[in-house]
XYZ file of C-alpha atoms in Angstrom:
524
model
C 88.639 9.250 -73.483
C 91.980 9.805 -74.920
C 94.510 11.254 -72.788
C 96.047 14.907 -72.834
C 95.032 18.240 -71.000
C 91.265 18.712 -71.136
C 89.421 22.115 -71.384
C 86.520 22.996 -69.006
C 84.237 22.168 -71.594
C 85.594 18.718 -72.438
C 85.657 18.016 -68.646
C 81.944 18.872 -68.418
C 81.275 16.642 -71.512
C 83.266 13.773 -69.907
C 81.257 13.967 -66.644
C 77.980 14.192 -68.787
C 79.456 10.863 -70.657
C 79.684 9.224 -67.179
C 76.125 10.236 -66.282
C 74.900 9.090 -69.660
C 76.509 5.708 -69.557
C 75.332 5.063 -65.852
C 71.666 5.815 -66.817
C 71.841 3.325 -69.825
C 72.590 0.695 -67.054
C 69.202 1.439 -65.229
C 65.721 0.827 -65.812
C 63.734 3.266 -67.946
C 61.621 4.764 -65.104
C 59.920 8.082 -65.568
C 62.559 9.838 -63.350
C 65.289 8.152 -65.407
C 63.535 9.487 -68.712
C 63.630 13.078 -67.197
C 67.188 12.694 -66.232
C 68.067 11.862 -69.851
C 66.121 14.738 -70.717
C 68.185 16.805 -68.632
C 71.491 15.482 -70.074
C 70.101 16.256 -73.586
C 69.378 19.877 -72.723
C 72.972 20.329 -71.463
C 74.347 18.793 -74.538
C 72.143 20.985 -76.751
C 73.001 24.099 -74.705
C 76.788 23.243 -75.030
C 76.621 22.570 -78.649
C 74.765 25.849 -79.321
C 77.631 27.792 -77.476
C 80.367 25.594 -79.319
C 78.795 26.476 -82.831
C 78.962 30.287 -81.876
C 82.707 29.879 -80.700
C 83.655 27.826 -84.029
C 82.069 30.486 -86.186
C 83.999 33.304 -84.394
C 87.155 31.369 -84.380
C 86.860 30.371 -88.101
C 86.301 33.900 -88.851
C 89.341 35.120 -86.729
C 91.492 32.382 -88.672
C 90.275 33.630 -91.933
C 91.473 37.391 -91.065
C 94.835 35.762 -90.022
C 95.235 33.939 -93.163
C 94.487 36.992 -95.327
C 97.025 39.264 -93.342
C 99.865 36.440 -93.481
C 99.120 33.853 -95.849
C 102.510 32.198 -95.691
C 101.883 31.442 -91.896
C 98.117 30.470 -91.885
C 97.199 29.341 -95.439
C 97.709 25.545 -94.608
C 96.004 25.831 -91.119
C 92.918 27.729 -92.627
C 92.640 24.986 -95.627
C 92.654 22.198 -92.995
C 90.297 24.018 -90.790
C 87.991 24.717 -93.835
C 88.128 21.033 -94.745
C 87.343 19.693 -91.162
C 84.465 22.372 -90.805
C 83.049 21.030 -94.079
C 82.969 17.465 -93.266
C 82.075 18.087 -89.688
C 79.046 20.297 -90.832
C 77.955 17.520 -93.069
C 78.036 14.728 -90.482
C 76.440 17.172 -87.816
C 73.701 18.121 -90.101
C 73.092 14.502 -91.106
C 72.538 13.649 -87.535
C 70.289 16.571 -86.900
C 67.772 15.134 -89.527
C 67.753 11.964 -87.367
C 66.666 14.174 -84.401
C 64.165 16.041 -86.213
C 62.516 12.729 -87.517
C 62.587 11.293 -84.053
C 61.167 14.514 -82.358
C 58.356 14.734 -85.155
C 57.605 10.896 -84.594
C 56.324 11.867 -81.042
C 54.724 15.287 -82.058
C 57.466 17.387 -80.210
C 59.228 18.688 -83.260
C 58.743 22.301 -82.672
C 58.641 22.431 -78.715
C 61.586 24.249 -77.225
C 64.359 21.774 -75.949
C 63.972 22.693 -72.265
C 59.923 22.135 -72.571
C 59.630 18.800 -74.099
C 57.998 16.092 -72.336
C 60.762 13.570 -71.901
C 58.535 10.996 -70.080
C 56.715 10.643 -73.241
C 59.894 9.515 -75.079
C 59.920 5.883 -73.590
C 59.452 4.048 -76.989
C 62.075 2.695 -79.516
C 59.902 2.117 -82.644
C 61.360 5.028 -84.524
C 65.239 3.996 -84.266
C 64.304 0.439 -84.382
C 62.610 0.628 -87.664
C 64.881 3.319 -89.099
C 67.987 1.359 -88.377
C 67.122 -2.490 -87.690
C 63.949 -3.359 -89.648
C 64.551 -5.746 -92.409
C 65.614 -4.129 -95.454
C 66.621 -0.816 -93.644
C 69.590 0.962 -95.173
C 69.950 4.019 -92.899
C 71.738 2.009 -90.097
C 74.429 0.974 -92.490
C 74.727 4.484 -93.876
C 75.046 6.033 -90.561
C 77.952 3.787 -89.480
C 79.736 4.430 -92.818
C 79.308 8.150 -92.615
C 80.999 8.070 -89.089
C 83.628 5.736 -90.234
C 84.307 8.097 -93.216
C 84.362 11.164 -91.036
C 86.996 9.434 -88.597
C 89.333 8.547 -91.418
C 88.937 11.908 -93.154
C 89.883 13.798 -90.002
C 92.777 11.553 -89.337
C 94.024 11.838 -92.825
C 94.059 15.782 -92.294
C 95.865 15.338 -88.932
C 98.709 13.305 -90.672
C 101.605 12.225 -88.576
C 101.988 15.790 -87.137
C 103.057 15.139 -83.342
C 101.060 18.461 -82.414
C 97.936 16.609 -83.294
C 98.590 13.276 -81.594
C 96.297 13.801 -78.804
C 93.502 15.116 -80.813
C 93.973 11.891 -83.210
C 93.746 9.556 -80.470
C 90.553 11.342 -79.118
C 88.937 11.110 -82.759
C 89.920 7.491 -82.947
C 88.144 6.889 -79.527
C 85.025 9.160 -79.987
C 84.228 7.943 -83.427
C 85.081 4.302 -83.224
C 82.223 2.007 -84.528
C 83.950 -1.165 -83.466
C 81.846 -3.969 -81.881
C 81.248 -3.867 -78.132
C 80.784 -6.221 -75.252
C 77.363 -6.231 -73.326
C 77.165 -7.020 -69.533
C 77.023 -10.715 -70.342
C 80.360 -10.565 -72.314
C 78.604 -10.985 -75.709
C 79.827 -9.287 -78.702
C 77.471 -6.700 -80.215
C 77.435 -4.491 -83.075
C 78.276 -0.863 -82.318
C 74.885 0.606 -83.830
C 72.848 -1.979 -81.843
C 74.879 -1.575 -78.687
C 74.286 2.100 -78.851
C 70.522 2.453 -80.334
C 68.555 -0.878 -80.492
C 65.719 -1.042 -78.055
C 66.679 2.046 -76.409
C 63.895 4.755 -75.543
C 63.608 7.887 -77.645
C 65.108 10.061 -75.149
C 68.296 7.870 -74.812
C 68.603 7.968 -78.605
C 68.073 11.834 -78.844
C 70.787 12.194 -76.032
C 73.195 9.941 -77.807
C 72.845 11.841 -80.965
C 73.300 15.109 -79.287
C 76.552 13.675 -77.689
C 78.032 12.518 -80.991
C 77.391 16.112 -82.422
C 79.137 17.407 -79.345
C 81.981 15.221 -80.239
C 82.069 16.562 -83.908
C 82.074 20.117 -82.550
C 85.002 19.343 -80.016
C 87.017 18.026 -83.024
C 86.849 21.411 -84.602
C 87.573 23.399 -81.312
C 90.519 21.071 -80.402
C 92.142 21.683 -83.738
C 91.870 25.281 -83.688
C 93.633 25.299 -80.287
C 96.055 22.776 -81.178
C 96.974 24.589 -84.653
C 97.287 27.965 -83.083
C 99.227 26.708 -80.072
C 96.654 27.299 -77.647
C 94.371 30.103 -78.672
C 93.261 32.265 -81.849
C 93.827 35.881 -81.541
C 91.741 38.382 -83.544
C 94.914 40.296 -84.722
C 94.896 41.800 -88.304
C 97.897 43.037 -90.294
C 98.396 46.715 -91.268
C 97.475 45.975 -94.777
C 93.910 45.207 -93.523
C 93.511 48.621 -92.005
C 91.418 51.468 -93.519
C 91.543 55.144 -92.742
C 88.679 57.134 -91.408
C 88.017 60.725 -91.238
C 87.053 61.964 -87.826
C 85.395 65.367 -87.904
C 84.063 67.672 -85.172
C 81.087 68.445 -87.307
C 79.699 67.752 -90.781
C 80.441 71.172 -92.563
C 82.764 74.185 -92.179
C 82.579 77.749 -92.887
C 84.856 79.717 -95.128
C 88.025 80.684 -93.176
C 87.401 78.241 -90.350
C 90.041 75.833 -89.106
C 89.521 72.148 -89.857
C 89.982 70.154 -87.095
C 89.479 66.816 -88.428
C 91.504 63.622 -87.656
C 92.495 60.750 -89.856
C 92.399 57.636 -87.737
C 92.560 53.882 -88.386
C 89.527 51.617 -88.146
C 91.008 50.190 -84.675
C 92.194 53.156 -82.831
C 94.540 52.960 -79.761
C 97.672 54.483 -78.422
C 99.812 51.989 -79.809
C 98.781 52.500 -83.276
C 101.182 55.322 -84.440
C 102.297 55.584 -87.918
C 106.027 55.449 -88.405
C 106.014 58.129 -91.357
C 103.365 60.479 -92.447
C 102.936 61.821 -96.143
C 99.698 63.616 -96.735
C 98.434 66.133 -99.372
C 95.519 68.682 -99.225
C 94.181 69.024 -102.778
C 97.551 68.018 -104.166
C 99.647 70.094 -101.771
C 102.020 68.379 -99.334
C 101.408 69.140 -95.778
C 104.126 70.491 -93.575
C 104.974 69.022 -90.202
C 103.068 71.838 -88.252
C 99.913 71.336 -90.103
C 99.262 67.889 -88.195
C 100.202 66.063 -85.187
C 100.024 62.612 -83.857
C 97.989 61.876 -80.958
C 96.797 58.545 -79.463
C 96.975 56.728 -82.770
C 95.244 59.654 -84.744
C 96.869 61.910 -87.062
C 95.217 65.184 -86.127
C 95.113 67.977 -88.756
C 95.463 71.624 -88.119
C 94.836 73.186 -91.578
C 92.220 75.908 -92.839
C 88.845 74.593 -94.221
C 89.593 76.644 -97.373
C 87.007 77.937 -99.725
C 83.644 76.512 -100.152
C 83.717 73.108 -102.093
C 85.078 69.667 -101.739
C 88.667 69.238 -100.585
C 90.602 65.868 -100.750
C 93.234 64.606 -98.464
C 95.469 61.808 -99.957
C 98.649 60.173 -99.389
C 99.989 57.342 -96.972
C 100.527 56.439 -93.480
C 103.488 54.418 -92.979
C 103.790 51.593 -90.314
C 106.610 49.274 -89.557
C 105.588 45.416 -89.326
C 108.120 42.553 -89.378
C 111.021 44.512 -90.456
C 108.934 46.058 -93.401
C 107.501 49.498 -93.876
C 103.934 49.236 -95.075
C 101.912 52.096 -96.562
C 98.298 52.471 -95.755
C 96.651 54.472 -98.427
C 94.593 57.786 -97.422
C 91.686 58.737 -99.658
C 89.392 61.157 -97.844
C 87.451 64.169 -98.309
C 85.360 67.011 -96.578
C 83.167 69.879 -97.767
C 83.255 73.459 -96.973
C 80.122 75.410 -97.194
C 79.220 79.157 -96.964
C 77.530 80.269 -93.778
C 73.605 79.969 -94.101
C 71.625 83.060 -94.269
C 68.201 81.354 -94.845
C 66.342 78.289 -94.286
C 65.355 76.060 -97.243
C 61.548 75.358 -96.851
C 59.724 73.513 -99.475
C 56.173 72.404 -99.475
C 55.875 68.967 -100.998
C 52.520 69.695 -102.311
C 53.200 73.326 -103.530
C 52.641 76.416 -101.483
C 49.157 75.437 -100.329
C 48.317 73.285 -97.359
C 44.918 71.645 -96.990
C 42.661 71.647 -93.969
C 41.831 68.284 -92.580
C 44.794 66.219 -94.055
C 48.313 65.592 -93.215
C 50.372 67.849 -95.596
C 54.051 66.522 -95.772
C 56.579 69.553 -95.426
C 60.372 69.244 -95.834
C 62.371 71.850 -93.737
C 66.248 72.018 -93.696
C 68.829 74.590 -93.362
C 72.200 74.161 -95.163
C 75.015 73.135 -92.821
C 72.661 72.612 -89.865
C 71.986 69.126 -88.569
C 68.613 68.046 -88.423
C 68.507 67.729 -84.651
C 69.579 71.356 -84.457
C 66.548 72.539 -86.436
C 63.535 73.772 -84.485
C 60.160 74.600 -86.537
C 56.804 76.045 -85.361
C 53.457 76.640 -86.916
C 49.878 76.071 -86.713
C 49.193 72.335 -86.748
C 52.972 71.633 -87.186
C 54.648 68.606 -85.887
C 57.792 66.495 -86.506
C 57.359 63.583 -88.933
C 59.635 60.381 -89.409
C 62.857 61.005 -91.287
C 65.313 63.676 -91.498
C 63.844 66.977 -92.374
C 60.408 65.504 -92.559
C 57.340 67.388 -90.844
C 53.805 67.141 -91.138
C 51.188 70.094 -91.046
C 47.546 69.649 -90.304
C 46.022 73.327 -90.292
C 42.968 74.205 -88.602
C 41.131 77.440 -88.875
C 42.171 80.440 -90.873
C 43.346 81.138 -94.546
C 47.116 81.118 -94.188
C 49.769 79.830 -91.852
C 53.356 80.850 -91.319
C 56.267 78.444 -90.546
C 59.020 79.790 -88.346
C 62.307 77.896 -88.552
C 65.322 78.365 -86.401
C 68.732 76.528 -86.687
C 71.768 76.471 -84.424
C 75.268 75.827 -85.411
C 78.267 76.247 -83.210
C 76.250 78.362 -80.809
C 74.911 80.638 -83.637
C 71.160 80.879 -84.278
C 69.616 81.416 -87.750
C 66.057 82.143 -88.357
C 63.703 82.061 -91.560
C 60.053 81.672 -92.256
C 57.831 80.420 -94.964
C 54.136 81.260 -95.878
C 51.513 79.062 -97.079
C 47.803 79.251 -97.750
C 45.245 77.270 -96.273
C 42.551 75.643 -98.332
C 39.689 73.426 -97.633
C 39.326 70.106 -99.438
C 37.607 70.627 -102.670
C 34.188 69.625 -103.567
C 34.091 65.965 -104.527
C 32.069 64.595 -107.479
C 29.545 61.383 -107.496
C 31.011 58.375 -109.377
C 29.310 55.312 -110.612
C 30.851 52.589 -112.711
C 33.910 54.752 -112.948
C 31.902 57.605 -114.559
C 31.721 61.173 -113.265
C 28.889 63.906 -113.434
C 27.215 62.216 -116.294
C 26.957 58.398 -116.933
C 25.341 56.047 -119.346
C 24.675 52.581 -117.783
C 22.443 49.658 -118.129
C 19.301 49.652 -115.720
C 20.818 46.329 -114.012
C 24.218 47.921 -113.385
C 22.701 51.172 -111.771
C 20.753 49.103 -109.165
C 23.772 47.265 -108.143
C 26.785 49.508 -108.468
C 27.996 51.478 -105.459
C 27.561 55.344 -105.215
C 31.273 56.648 -104.749
C 32.746 60.101 -104.162
C 35.978 60.955 -105.820
C 38.234 64.029 -105.790
C 39.397 64.832 -109.330
C 42.885 66.205 -109.834
C 43.523 66.398 -105.883
C 47.164 66.059 -105.028
C 46.348 63.782 -102.071
C 45.235 60.145 -102.244
C 42.289 60.719 -100.019
C 39.744 57.844 -99.805
C 36.051 59.126 -99.372
C 33.118 56.805 -98.097
C 29.486 57.905 -99.039
C 27.005 57.408 -96.400
C 23.812 59.205 -97.528
C 22.293 60.229 -100.796
C 18.982 60.702 -102.727
C 17.677 59.067 -105.980
C 15.209 60.407 -108.410
C 13.625 58.348 -111.178
C 11.486 60.222 -113.622
C 7.898 59.977 -112.855
C 8.467 58.587 -109.229
C 8.999 60.412 -105.848
C 12.832 60.792 -104.752
C 14.109 58.121 -102.612
C 16.350 58.633 -99.554
C 19.337 56.250 -98.822
C 20.864 56.575 -95.751
C 23.820 54.638 -93.866
C 25.140 52.959 -97.091
C 26.688 53.782 -100.382
C 24.333 51.245 -102.107
C 20.812 51.297 -103.432
C 18.417 49.978 -100.786
C 15.334 47.777 -102.000
C 13.111 50.825 -102.544
C 15.658 52.482 -104.812
C 16.172 49.339 -106.706
C 12.478 48.902 -107.296
C 12.230 52.381 -108.624
C 15.118 51.883 -110.811
C 13.543 48.569 -112.007
C 10.541 50.671 -113.354
C 12.643 53.287 -115.489
C 12.649 53.096 -119.235
C 15.334 53.456 -121.849
C 16.418 56.926 -122.157
C 15.239 58.107 -118.787
C 17.849 60.030 -116.644
C 18.055 59.091 -113.066
C 19.712 61.645 -110.825
C 21.563 60.792 -107.610
C 22.037 64.096 -105.553
C 22.374 65.360 -102.009
C 25.445 62.920 -101.635
C 27.053 63.123 -98.559
C 30.601 61.649 -97.629
C 33.349 61.446 -94.972
C 37.039 61.109 -95.212
C 37.949 57.344 -94.408
C 39.473 57.221 -91.141
C 38.772 60.900 -90.329
C 34.975 61.633 -89.884
C 35.420 64.596 -87.940
C 36.220 66.789 -91.100
C 33.053 68.004 -92.534
C 33.207 68.001 -96.468
C 30.895 70.244 -98.723
C 28.225 68.527 -100.535
C 29.246 66.172 -103.124
C 28.480 67.062 -106.857
C 25.485 65.099 -108.385
C 25.560 62.658 -111.160
C 22.935 62.123 -113.972
C 22.544 58.594 -115.314
C 21.126 57.812 -118.535
C 19.493 54.497 -118.953
C 20.742 52.648 -121.953
C 18.464 49.628 -122.122
């Protein structure tokens, strides 16, 4: 490895290099294969953490570039270039790893659960890189060479990057190697030819680790040791911090204008604020722990706008941070707002959606009660499933600043109306071919009903002129006896389907009134 002070992660990687190289010199026994697997797991875990760190570091550098372009624009562009070519090589190698794992049927198995003892062959990489006519090997080497030269070009002759440049030359060198017998061997063959799958997999992960180290080391060197997530005052925004969501007429408005990052050291050097166009005097606000705390009247009902600037001194300049906030003042509530989503009627046996709210009162401070009433999902949403009786009263209580407000609403309770029998989409009276009558299901529908309620017919009777009535139970389709009766019907005969009984799908406990019959005239 190249010289220079190594980070804890780099020390760990160096140790894994030594272990890796030592294993290469051993015979590939089962225990050695497992050991290679352990090394690969360590590399994979380290690479995952490094990818996260690089993502965060790059985001921080982008923030720094935005606040101080003159200082960080060049570093940002260099980092962006290095990241782009690093991602390209990293992903290119990842495709080799996926192909290798797929070749042995372990593509989708977690890295720490793979059977490394099964990775004792070398067919995949041997065929990919060294078979007659294979081009992937040369392409792989060319990509590493291109990556090395592009990174070195970015680093240039800057002495601050001298150590990193040496490391790049060493880690991404594809020069020929000497084997144990002193013979010269091509870099690709020295590292991959004849090696078992797990050794190649670990080697690929190790190269990916080197790629990530290039990015991390560049961040460190470029920013003289560490990246700090510091942002300029030009990137701050103001927030309105309020004790509550709305204010009564005549109340004191106790809101505070704060910066996105609030701390005691963030204090404006100058304040210029206006309320609805009127400039605030010094006794109408105070500065506390980085907040500009307002002490003004909430004013009349309606929206009020706070505008102006907070000024901060930075690098010898006074920088304004615009303020553009608003708050609303509403009258004190004297009644609750209660609306039934399906008019002022609720139906027995179904979930009736009810909206309950009270002006100025948060949803979690509203309580409601009534027969069959329960809290629904969402702000102000309730569900009522009434039982017996003809009417129900909903009582609502809201609490705001320790004061309670009550109101009520009255609703009529109705049973689900009588359904109608339907066949072939026709209700009450129908004209159908004889063949259709025998096969179409008997349905029950609620015409002009506000709820999308699904009904299931489970029993009915069929009368065909000149024949006794037939009783069908447990189905909404004609049984064989009913089909036979229909087959004997003549053109113009009027078949009656009556005594139809149905249930609500998913709620058979509710007894529905008898379903209206249907008369079907045979058309053939």
